[in-house]
PDB file of C-alpha atoms in Angstrom:
ATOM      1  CA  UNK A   1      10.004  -4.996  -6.869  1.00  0.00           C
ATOM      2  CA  UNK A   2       9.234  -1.262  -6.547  1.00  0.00           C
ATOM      3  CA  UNK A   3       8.557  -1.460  -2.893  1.00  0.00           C
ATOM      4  CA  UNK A   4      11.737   0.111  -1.293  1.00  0.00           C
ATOM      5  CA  UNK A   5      11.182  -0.527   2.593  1.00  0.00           C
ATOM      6  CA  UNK A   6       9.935  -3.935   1.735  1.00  0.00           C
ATOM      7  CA  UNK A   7      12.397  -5.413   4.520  1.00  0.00           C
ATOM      8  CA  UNK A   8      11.258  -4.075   7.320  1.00  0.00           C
ATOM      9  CA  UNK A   9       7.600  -6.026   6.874  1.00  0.00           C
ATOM     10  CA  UNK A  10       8.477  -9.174   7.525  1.00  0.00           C
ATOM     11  CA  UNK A  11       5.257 -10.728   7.789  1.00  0.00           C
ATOM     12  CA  UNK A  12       3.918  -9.330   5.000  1.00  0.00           C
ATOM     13  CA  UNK A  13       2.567 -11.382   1.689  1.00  0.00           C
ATOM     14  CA  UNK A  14       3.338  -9.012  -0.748  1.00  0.00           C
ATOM     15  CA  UNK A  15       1.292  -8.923  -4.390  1.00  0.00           C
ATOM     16  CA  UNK A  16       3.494  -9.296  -7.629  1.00  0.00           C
ATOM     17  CA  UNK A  17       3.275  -5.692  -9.001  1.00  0.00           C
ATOM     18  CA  UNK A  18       0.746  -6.316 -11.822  1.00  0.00           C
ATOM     19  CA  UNK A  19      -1.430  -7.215  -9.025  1.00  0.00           C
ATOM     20  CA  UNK A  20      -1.670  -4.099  -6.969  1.00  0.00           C
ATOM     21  CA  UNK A  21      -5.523  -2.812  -6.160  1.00  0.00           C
ATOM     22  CA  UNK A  22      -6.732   0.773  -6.555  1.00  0.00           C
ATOM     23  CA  UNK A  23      -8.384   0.838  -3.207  1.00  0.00           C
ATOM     24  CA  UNK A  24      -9.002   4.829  -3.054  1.00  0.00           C
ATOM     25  CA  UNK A  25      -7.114   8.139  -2.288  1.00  0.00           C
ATOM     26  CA  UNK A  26      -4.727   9.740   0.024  1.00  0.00           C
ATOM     27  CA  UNK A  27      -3.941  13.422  -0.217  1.00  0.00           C
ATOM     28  CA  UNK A  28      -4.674  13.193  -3.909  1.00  0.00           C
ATOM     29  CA  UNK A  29      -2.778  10.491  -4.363  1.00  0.00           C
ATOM     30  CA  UNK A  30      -3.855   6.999  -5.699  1.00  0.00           C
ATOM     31  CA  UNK A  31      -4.222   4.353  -2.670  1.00  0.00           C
ATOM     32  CA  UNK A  32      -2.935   0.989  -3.733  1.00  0.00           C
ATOM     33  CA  UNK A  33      -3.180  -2.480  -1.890  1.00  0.00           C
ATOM     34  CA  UNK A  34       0.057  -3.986  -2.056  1.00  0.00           C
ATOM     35  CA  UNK A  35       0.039  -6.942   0.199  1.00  0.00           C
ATOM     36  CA  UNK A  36      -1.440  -8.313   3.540  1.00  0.00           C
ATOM     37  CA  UNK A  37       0.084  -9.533   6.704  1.00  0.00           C
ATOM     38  CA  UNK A  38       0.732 -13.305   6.959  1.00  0.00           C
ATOM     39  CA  UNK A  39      -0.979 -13.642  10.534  1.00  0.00           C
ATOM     40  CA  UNK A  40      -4.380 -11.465  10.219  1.00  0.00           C
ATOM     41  CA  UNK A  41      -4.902 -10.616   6.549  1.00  0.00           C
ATOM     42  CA  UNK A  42      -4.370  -6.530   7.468  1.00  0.00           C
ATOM     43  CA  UNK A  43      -4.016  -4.822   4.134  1.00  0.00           C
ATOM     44  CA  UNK A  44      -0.638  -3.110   3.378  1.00  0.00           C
ATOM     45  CA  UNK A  45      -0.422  -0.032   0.808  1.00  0.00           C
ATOM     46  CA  UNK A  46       0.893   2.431  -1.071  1.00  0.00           C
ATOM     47  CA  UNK A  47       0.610   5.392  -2.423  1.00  0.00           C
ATOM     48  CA  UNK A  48       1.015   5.863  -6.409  1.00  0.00           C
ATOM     49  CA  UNK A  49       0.847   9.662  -8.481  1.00  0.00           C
ATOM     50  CA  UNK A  50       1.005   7.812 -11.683  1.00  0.00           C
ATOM     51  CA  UNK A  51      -0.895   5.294 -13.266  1.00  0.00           C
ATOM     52  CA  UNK A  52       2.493   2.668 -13.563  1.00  0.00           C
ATOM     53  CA  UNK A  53       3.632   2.161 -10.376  1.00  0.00           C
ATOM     54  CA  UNK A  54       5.792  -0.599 -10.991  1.00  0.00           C
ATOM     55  CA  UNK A  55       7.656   2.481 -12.359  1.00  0.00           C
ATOM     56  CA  UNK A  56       8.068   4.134  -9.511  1.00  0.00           C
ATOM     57  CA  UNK A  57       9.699   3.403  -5.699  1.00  0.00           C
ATOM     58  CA  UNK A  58       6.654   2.867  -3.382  1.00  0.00           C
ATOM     59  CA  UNK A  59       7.123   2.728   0.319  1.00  0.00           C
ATOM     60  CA  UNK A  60       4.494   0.328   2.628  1.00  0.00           C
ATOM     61  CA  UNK A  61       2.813   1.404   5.533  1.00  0.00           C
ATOM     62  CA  UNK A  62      -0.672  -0.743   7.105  1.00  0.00           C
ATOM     63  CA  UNK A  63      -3.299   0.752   6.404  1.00  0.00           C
ATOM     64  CA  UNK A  64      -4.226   1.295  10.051  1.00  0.00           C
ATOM     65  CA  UNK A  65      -0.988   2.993  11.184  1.00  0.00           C
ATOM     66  CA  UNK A  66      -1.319   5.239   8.012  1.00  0.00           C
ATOM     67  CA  UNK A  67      -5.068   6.392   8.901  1.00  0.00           C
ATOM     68  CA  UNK A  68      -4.009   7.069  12.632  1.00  0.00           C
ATOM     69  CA  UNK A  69      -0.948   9.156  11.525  1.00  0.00           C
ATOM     70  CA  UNK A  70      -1.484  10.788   8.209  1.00  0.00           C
ATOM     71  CA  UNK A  71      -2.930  14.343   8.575  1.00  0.00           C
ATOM     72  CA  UNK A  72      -4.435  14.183   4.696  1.00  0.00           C
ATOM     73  CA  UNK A  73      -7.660  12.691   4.115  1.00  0.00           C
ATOM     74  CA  UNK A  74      -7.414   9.246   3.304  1.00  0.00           C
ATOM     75  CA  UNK A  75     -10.473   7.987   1.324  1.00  0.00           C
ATOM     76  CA  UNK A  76     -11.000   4.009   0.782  1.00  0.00           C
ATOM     77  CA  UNK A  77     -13.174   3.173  -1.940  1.00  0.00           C
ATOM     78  CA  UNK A  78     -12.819  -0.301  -2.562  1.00  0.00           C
ATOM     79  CA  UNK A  79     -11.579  -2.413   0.082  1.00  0.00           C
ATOM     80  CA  UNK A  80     -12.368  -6.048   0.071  1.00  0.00           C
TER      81      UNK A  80
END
């Protein structure tokens, strides 16, 4: 699994890799959702700069946190 802090998200469901979701952008980046919390369904991502991320090490963050913290524009697209 490319997700590298993966352990410290306990109660997280994470998605096998070939089913991350291209959810939008983050300082021109692409926004993926990787996996949602076990107790409320809050969506976990990542971002991805190439089009294989299973290729690369990804890092989680909620969503939430992300959009109070991040100083880059964070634009979500396609969140279901």
């Amino acid at each position: 699994m490319p997700i590298k802090n993966r352990a410290f998200f306990t109660d997280v469901e994470f998605f096998p890799d070939y089913n991350f979701q291209l959810i939008g952008e983050c300082a021109g980046k692409k926004l993926l959702l990787i996996g949602r919390t076990k107790a409320y369904g809050d969506p976990i991502v990542a971002t991805s700069q190439t089009d294989k991320p299973s290729h690369e090490d990804l890092y989680a963050s909620d969503l939430y946190e992300l959009m109070k913290i991040s100083q880059e524009q964070i634009k979500v697209t396609g969140l279901s």
